[in-house]
Amino acid sequence: MPHRPPKLSVIVPCFNIEAYVPETVASLVNNADDEFEFLFVEDRSTKDQTYEALLALTKRLKNSRVIRHEKNGGLATARNTGIDASEGRYLTFLDGDDWLAPGYLTALVDRIERHDVDFVRTDHVQVFGIERQIHRAPEGRRHIPLDPRTSILPVDDTTMVDYPYAWAGVYHRRLLDRGMLRFHDGLRTAEDRPWIWDLHRRAESYAVASLRGVFYRRGISSSLTQIGDVRQLDFFRSFDLVLAELADDPEAARLRKKALRNYCVVIAHQLLDRGRFERSVHAKLRQLAGEALGRMTEDELNEALVGMGEERVHTLRRIRGGMKGVAA
């Protein structure tokens, strides 16, 4: 009998998350289906027994396997390993320390099949200890096929490229055939930024579904967003990739304004959050921020900073210098 590919591949990168593996795997057991496969990519954990925990706990999750990296490669590379091993018509992602509501994956597949689009994006629930907070995808047009480009602008408002979470959605395999969906290898943070920009620029159709089945942990000590080491600085490479890939876009001039504003917002956020950085990393952050801002023209920068708020504008002015007259 010929091999029948699964309908959905769920890719779960895992690194130093042993404490969360039981809840993550249990949530996938509650989403299991004969047509779903589950690919855990263990990225050579260094502080705990994540690999061993995965091997033990996934025994009760059908159609699952654990792939172990020979060396740590970071989140982007781990996701790519899962993509390369996947066979599903559709792909989705889940970080190893997060979990899903029962039945969520079936609902997700139903939405992408119903709308027959390249990808579907969803809302999610952020988890701070026992607190739960719903975060809506920033697109008001729901449950209808859309042109992804129409959700990039305006420049000064939160749009779908400001909502880069790869795990908040499901993606048709045909995107891979068109050169999309893979992440830039080696990016250790902000890996979703060039990825989401590429999807919204080059995919042909998408929809937004009001599903809230992904539970995203915030504020845990092992999360990279809580660690102030040099890996955080990869966001500079991420945004430089966005800008480089925009260069040949037919709407490059308009879209570049949005990308530059995003870049400035993230630079300001990191500079103002200096308390979590090691001293040497903060010095490097200031250096790279000055260089990035220096590559923007005065007009580009002034336009990007309009309405951004006095504290952020002042912080960026000080790093670059010579930015008189920018409206806060």
CSV table of C-alpha atoms in Angstrom, one decimal:
chain,number,residue,atom,x,y,z
A,1,MET,CA,0.0,0.0,0.0
A,2,PRO,CA,1.5,3.4,-1.0
A,3,HIS,CA,2.6,5.8,1.8
A,4,ARG,CA,0.0,8.5,2.5
A,5,PRO,CA,1.5,11.8,3.6
A,6,PRO,CA,-0.1,13.3,6.7
A,7,LYS,CA,-2.4,16.3,6.4
A,8,LEU,CA,-0.6,18.4,9.1
A,9,SER,CA,3.0,18.5,10.4
A,10,VAL,CA,3.5,20.1,13.8
A,11,ILE,CA,7.1,21.3,14.3
A,12,VAL,CA,8.2,21.7,17.9
A,13,PRO,CA,11.7,23.1,18.6
A,14,CYS,CA,13.0,22.3,22.1
A,15,PHE,CA,15.9,23.6,24.1
A,16,ASN,CA,16.4,23.5,27.9
A,17,ILE,CA,12.6,23.0,28.5
A,18,GLU,CA,12.5,19.8,30.4
A,19,ALA,CA,10.1,21.3,33.1
A,20,TYR,CA,7.5,22.1,30.4
A,21,VAL,CA,7.7,19.0,28.2
A,22,PRO,CA,4.9,17.1,30.1
A,23,GLU,CA,2.4,19.9,29.6
A,24,THR,CA,3.4,20.5,26.0
A,25,VAL,CA,3.2,16.8,25.0
A,26,ALA,CA,-0.1,16.3,26.9
A,27,SER,CA,-1.6,19.2,25.0
A,28,LEU,CA,-0.5,17.5,21.7
A,29,VAL,CA,-2.0,14.2,22.8
A,30,ASN,CA,-5.3,16.0,23.2
A,31,ASN,CA,-4.9,17.2,19.6
A,32,ALA,CA,-3.7,14.0,18.1
A,33,ASP,CA,-5.2,12.7,14.8
A,34,ASP,CA,-4.3,9.9,12.5
A,35,GLU,CA,-3.6,12.5,9.8
A,36,PHE,CA,-1.2,14.6,12.0
A,37,GLU,CA,2.5,14.1,12.6
A,38,PHE,CA,4.5,15.7,15.4
A,39,LEU,CA,8.2,16.5,14.9
A,40,PHE,CA,10.2,17.5,18.0
A,41,VAL,CA,13.6,19.0,17.2
A,42,GLU,CA,15.9,18.8,20.3
A,43,ASP,CA,18.5,21.5,19.9
A,44,ARG,CA,21.2,20.0,22.1
A,45,SER,CA,20.0,21.2,25.4
A,46,THR,CA,22.8,22.1,27.9
A,47,LYS,CA,21.1,22.6,31.3
A,48,ASP,CA,18.6,19.7,31.7
A,49,GLN,CA,17.3,16.4,30.3
A,50,THR,CA,15.0,17.7,27.7
A,51,TYR,CA,16.0,15.0,25.2
A,52,GLU,CA,15.4,12.2,27.6
A,53,ALA,CA,12.1,13.7,28.7
A,54,LEU,CA,10.9,13.9,25.1
A,55,LEU,CA,11.9,10.3,24.4
A,56,ALA,CA,9.9,9.1,27.4
A,57,LEU,CA,6.8,11.3,27.1
A,58,THR,CA,6.3,11.1,23.3
A,59,LYS,CA,5.8,7.3,23.5
A,60,ARG,CA,2.1,8.1,24.1
A,61,LEU,CA,1.8,10.5,21.2
A,62,LYS,CA,1.2,8.7,17.9
A,63,ASN,CA,2.9,9.7,14.7
A,64,SER,CA,5.6,11.6,16.7
A,65,ARG,CA,9.4,11.5,16.5
A,66,VAL,CA,12.3,13.2,18.2
A,67,ILE,CA,15.1,14.6,16.0
A,68,ARG,CA,18.3,15.6,17.9
A,69,HIS,CA,20.8,18.1,16.6
A,70,GLU,CA,24.5,17.3,16.8
A,71,LYS,CA,25.1,20.8,18.0
A,72,ASN,CA,23.0,23.7,19.1
A,73,GLY,CA,21.8,25.8,16.1
A,74,GLY,CA,19.2,28.2,17.5
A,75,LEU,CA,15.5,28.4,17.0
A,76,ALA,CA,15.5,29.3,13.3
A,77,THR,CA,17.7,26.3,12.4
A,78,ALA,CA,15.7,24.0,14.6
A,79,ARG,CA,12.5,25.0,12.8
A,80,ASN,CA,14.2,24.5,9.5
A,81,THR,CA,15.2,21.0,10.6
A,82,GLY,CA,11.6,20.2,11.3
A,83,ILE,CA,10.4,21.7,8.0
A,84,ASP,CA,12.9,19.6,6.1
A,85,ALA,CA,11.7,16.4,7.9
A,86,SER,CA,8.0,17.2,7.5
A,87,GLU,CA,5.6,15.6,5.0
A,88,GLY,CA,2.3,17.3,5.8
A,89,ARG,CA,0.2,19.2,3.3
A,90,TYR,CA,0.1,21.9,6.0
A,91,LEU,CA,2.7,23.0,8.5
A,92,THR,CA,2.4,24.7,11.9
A,93,PHE,CA,4.8,25.4,14.8
A,94,LEU,CA,4.7,25.2,18.5
A,95,ASP,CA,7.5,26.3,20.9
A,96,GLY,CA,8.6,23.6,23.3
A,97,ASP,CA,7.5,25.5,26.4
A,98,ASP,CA,4.0,26.4,25.2
A,99,TRP,CA,0.8,24.4,24.8
A,100,LEU,CA,-2.4,24.0,22.8
A,101,ALA,CA,-6.1,23.9,23.8
A,102,PRO,CA,-7.8,20.5,23.0
A,103,GLY,CA,-9.0,20.3,19.4
A,104,TYR,CA,-7.2,23.4,18.3
A,105,LEU,CA,-5.2,21.7,15.5
A,106,THR,CA,-8.4,20.2,14.0
A,107,ALA,CA,-10.0,23.7,14.0
A,108,LEU,CA,-6.8,25.2,12.4
A,109,VAL,CA,-6.8,22.7,9.5
A,110,ASP,CA,-10.5,23.2,9.0
A,111,ARG,CA,-9.9,27.0,8.6
A,112,ILE,CA,-7.2,26.7,6.0
A,113,GLU,CA,-9.1,24.1,4.0
A,114,ARG,CA,-12.3,26.1,4.2
A,115,HIS,CA,-10.7,29.3,2.9
A,116,ASP,CA,-8.3,27.5,0.5
A,117,VAL,CA,-5.5,30.1,1.2
A,118,ASP,CA,-1.7,30.0,1.4
A,119,PHE,CA,-1.8,30.6,5.2
A,120,VAL,CA,-4.1,31.4,8.1
A,121,ARG,CA,-3.1,33.5,11.1
A,122,THR,CA,-4.8,33.3,14.5
A,123,ASP,CA,-5.0,35.1,17.9
A,124,HIS,CA,-3.3,33.6,20.9
A,125,VAL,CA,-3.3,33.7,24.7
A,126,GLN,CA,-0.3,35.0,26.6
A,127,VAL,CA,0.4,33.4,29.9
A,128,PHE,CA,2.1,35.2,32.9
A,129,GLY,CA,2.1,32.7,35.7
A,130,ILE,CA,-1.6,32.1,36.4
A,131,GLU,CA,-2.7,35.2,34.5
A,132,ARG,CA,-4.2,34.8,30.9
A,133,GLN,CA,-4.3,37.6,28.4
A,134,ILE,CA,-5.8,37.3,24.9
A,135,HIS,CA,-3.8,38.9,22.1
A,136,ARG,CA,-5.7,39.5,18.9
A,137,ALA,CA,-4.0,39.4,15.5
A,138,PRO,CA,-4.0,43.1,14.4
A,139,GLU,CA,-6.3,42.6,11.4
A,140,GLY,CA,-10.0,43.4,11.7
A,141,ARG,CA,-11.1,41.5,8.5
A,142,ARG,CA,-11.8,38.0,9.7
A,143,HIS,CA,-12.7,34.7,8.1
A,144,ILE,CA,-12.4,35.9,4.4
A,145,PRO,CA,-9.5,35.4,2.0
A,146,LEU,CA,-7.2,38.5,1.9
A,147,ASP,CA,-4.3,39.7,-0.1
A,148,PRO,CA,-1.4,39.5,2.4
A,149,ARG,CA,0.1,42.8,1.1
A,150,THR,CA,-2.9,44.7,2.3
A,151,SER,CA,-2.1,43.9,5.9
A,152,ILE,CA,1.5,45.4,5.9
A,153,LEU,CA,0.6,49.1,6.1
A,154,PRO,CA,-0.1,51.8,7.5
A,155,VAL,CA,3.4,52.8,8.8
A,156,ASP,CA,2.3,54.3,12.1
A,157,ASP,CA,-0.2,51.6,13.2
A,158,THR,CA,0.3,48.0,14.4
A,159,THR,CA,-0.2,45.6,11.5
A,160,MET,CA,0.3,41.9,10.7
A,161,VAL,CA,4.1,42.3,10.1
A,162,ASP,CA,4.2,43.5,13.8
A,163,TYR,CA,2.6,40.2,14.8
A,164,PRO,CA,5.4,37.8,13.6
A,165,TYR,CA,4.8,34.7,15.8
A,166,ALA,CA,5.2,31.7,13.5
A,167,TRP,CA,3.2,29.5,15.8
A,168,ALA,CA,0.1,31.7,15.5
A,169,GLY,CA,-1.1,30.1,12.3
A,170,VAL,CA,-0.9,27.3,9.7
A,171,TYR,CA,0.8,27.3,6.3
A,172,HIS,CA,0.3,25.4,3.0
A,173,ARG,CA,3.2,23.4,1.8
A,174,ARG,CA,3.0,25.1,-1.6
A,175,LEU,CA,4.7,28.1,0.0
A,176,LEU,CA,7.8,25.9,0.4
A,177,ASP,CA,7.7,25.2,-3.3
A,178,ARG,CA,7.7,29.0,-3.9
A,179,GLY,CA,10.8,29.5,-1.7
A,180,MET,CA,9.0,30.7,1.4
A,181,LEU,CA,8.5,29.3,5.0
A,182,ARG,CA,12.1,28.5,5.8
A,183,PHE,CA,13.9,30.7,8.4
A,184,HIS,CA,17.3,32.3,8.0
A,185,ASP,CA,19.7,29.8,9.6
A,186,GLY,CA,21.5,30.9,12.8
A,187,LEU,CA,19.2,33.6,13.9
A,188,ARG,CA,18.8,33.3,17.6
A,189,THR,CA,16.2,36.0,18.1
A,190,ALA,CA,13.8,38.0,15.9
A,191,GLU,CA,13.9,35.1,13.5
A,192,ASP,CA,10.2,35.6,12.7
A,193,ARG,CA,10.7,39.2,11.4
A,194,PRO,CA,12.2,38.6,7.9
A,195,TRP,CA,10.0,35.5,7.7
A,196,ILE,CA,6.7,37.3,8.3
A,197,TRP,CA,7.7,40.1,5.9
A,198,ASP,CA,8.5,37.6,3.2
A,199,LEU,CA,5.1,35.9,3.7
A,200,HIS,CA,3.1,39.1,3.5
A,201,ARG,CA,5.1,40.4,0.5
A,202,ARG,CA,5.1,37.2,-1.6
A,203,ALA,CA,2.3,34.9,-0.7
A,204,GLU,CA,-0.9,35.2,-2.7
A,205,SER,CA,-3.7,34.8,-0.1
A,206,TYR,CA,-4.3,34.4,3.6
A,207,ALA,CA,-7.0,34.7,6.2
A,208,VAL,CA,-7.3,35.6,9.9
A,209,ALA,CA,-9.3,33.2,12.1
A,210,SER,CA,-10.6,34.0,15.6
A,211,LEU,CA,-9.0,31.0,17.2
A,212,ARG,CA,-7.3,31.3,20.6
A,213,GLY,CA,-5.8,27.9,21.1
A,214,VAL,CA,-2.1,28.7,21.5
A,215,PHE,CA,-0.9,29.4,25.0
A,216,TYR,CA,2.3,31.3,24.9
A,217,ARG,CA,4.4,31.5,28.1
A,218,ARG,CA,5.9,34.9,29.0
A,219,GLY,CA,8.4,35.8,31.7
A,220,ILE,CA,10.0,32.4,32.2
A,221,SER,CA,13.7,32.6,33.1
A,222,SER,CA,14.8,30.2,30.4
A,223,SER,CA,13.1,32.2,27.6
A,224,LEU,CA,15.5,34.1,25.4
A,225,THR,CA,13.4,37.2,25.7
A,226,GLN,CA,14.4,37.2,29.4
A,227,ILE,CA,18.1,36.7,28.9
A,228,GLY,CA,20.3,39.7,28.2
A,229,ASP,CA,23.2,38.1,26.4
A,230,VAL,CA,24.7,38.6,23.0
A,231,ARG,CA,22.1,36.4,21.3
A,232,GLN,CA,19.6,39.3,21.7
A,233,LEU,CA,21.6,41.4,19.3
A,234,ASP,CA,20.6,39.1,16.4
A,235,PHE,CA,17.6,41.5,15.9
A,236,PHE,CA,19.9,43.8,14.0
A,237,ARG,CA,20.7,41.1,11.4
A,238,SER,CA,17.0,40.3,11.2
A,239,PHE,CA,15.9,43.8,10.4
A,240,ASP,CA,18.9,44.3,8.0
A,241,LEU,CA,17.6,41.2,6.2
A,242,VAL,CA,14.1,42.7,6.0
A,243,LEU,CA,15.5,45.9,4.5
A,244,ALA,CA,17.8,44.0,2.0
A,245,GLU,CA,14.9,41.8,0.8
A,246,LEU,CA,12.7,44.8,0.4
A,247,ALA,CA,15.1,46.4,-2.1
A,248,ASP,CA,13.7,44.7,-5.2
A,249,ASP,CA,10.1,45.0,-4.2
A,250,PRO,CA,7.9,47.0,-6.6
A,251,GLU,CA,6.6,49.0,-3.5
A,252,ALA,CA,10.0,49.2,-1.9
A,253,ALA,CA,9.7,53.0,-1.1
A,254,ARG,CA,6.4,52.6,0.8
A,255,LEU,CA,7.2,49.4,2.5
A,256,ARG,CA,10.7,50.5,3.6
A,257,LYS,CA,9.1,53.3,5.7
A,258,LYS,CA,7.2,50.6,7.7
A,259,ALA,CA,10.3,48.4,8.1
A,260,LEU,CA,12.4,51.4,9.3
A,261,ARG,CA,9.8,52.4,11.9
A,262,ASN,CA,9.6,48.8,13.2
A,263,TYR,CA,13.4,48.7,13.4
A,264,CYS,CA,13.5,52.0,15.4
A,265,VAL,CA,10.8,50.8,17.8
A,266,VAL,CA,12.8,47.6,18.5
A,267,ILE,CA,16.1,49.5,18.9
A,268,ALA,CA,14.5,51.9,21.3
A,269,HIS,CA,12.9,49.1,23.3
A,270,GLN,CA,16.2,47.3,23.7
A,271,LEU,CA,18.1,50.4,24.7
A,272,LEU,CA,15.5,51.4,27.3
A,273,ASP,CA,15.6,47.8,28.7
A,274,ARG,CA,19.2,48.2,29.6
A,275,GLY,CA,18.9,46.7,33.1
A,276,ARG,CA,18.8,43.1,31.8
A,277,PHE,CA,21.9,43.3,29.6
A,278,GLU,CA,25.4,42.4,30.6
A,279,ARG,CA,27.7,45.5,30.5
A,280,SER,CA,29.7,44.4,27.5
A,281,VAL,CA,26.5,43.4,25.6
A,282,HIS,CA,24.9,46.8,26.3
A,283,ALA,CA,28.0,48.5,24.9
A,284,LYS,CA,27.7,46.4,21.8
A,285,LEU,CA,24.0,47.2,21.6
A,286,ARG,CA,24.8,50.9,21.6
A,287,GLN,CA,27.4,50.5,18.9
A,288,LEU,CA,25.2,48.5,16.6
A,289,ALA,CA,22.3,50.8,17.2
A,290,GLY,CA,24.4,53.8,16.2
A,291,GLU,CA,25.5,52.1,13.1
A,292,ALA,CA,22.0,51.0,12.1
A,293,LEU,CA,20.6,54.5,12.7
A,294,GLY,CA,23.5,56.0,10.8
A,295,ARG,CA,22.6,53.9,7.7
A,296,MET,CA,19.2,55.7,7.6
A,297,THR,CA,19.0,59.1,5.9
A,298,GLU,CA,17.9,62.0,8.0
A,299,ASP,CA,14.6,62.2,6.2
A,300,GLU,CA,13.9,58.5,6.7
A,301,LEU,CA,14.8,58.7,10.3
A,302,ASN,CA,12.7,61.8,11.1
A,303,GLU,CA,9.7,60.2,9.4
A,304,ALA,CA,10.1,56.9,11.2
A,305,LEU,CA,10.2,58.7,14.6
A,306,VAL,CA,7.2,60.9,14.3
A,307,GLY,CA,4.8,60.2,17.1
A,308,MET,CA,7.0,57.6,18.7
A,309,GLY,CA,7.0,59.3,22.1
A,310,GLU,CA,9.5,61.6,23.8
A,311,GLU,CA,11.5,59.0,25.7
A,312,ARG,CA,12.1,56.8,22.7
A,313,VAL,CA,12.9,59.7,20.3
A,314,HIS,CA,15.3,61.2,22.9
A,315,THR,CA,17.1,57.8,23.4
A,316,LEU,CA,17.5,57.3,19.6
A,317,ARG,CA,18.6,60.9,19.1
A,318,ARG,CA,21.3,60.5,21.7
A,319,ILE,CA,22.7,57.3,20.1
A,320,ARG,CA,22.9,58.7,16.6
A,321,GLY,CA,23.2,62.5,17.2
A,322,GLY,CA,22.2,65.2,14.8
A,323,MET,CA,18.5,64.5,14.8
A,324,LYS,CA,17.2,67.9,15.7
A,325,GLY,CA,13.5,68.8,15.2
A,326,VAL,CA,12.1,65.3,15.2
A,327,ALA,CA,8.5,65.3,16.5
A,328,ALA,CA,8.0,63.1,19.4
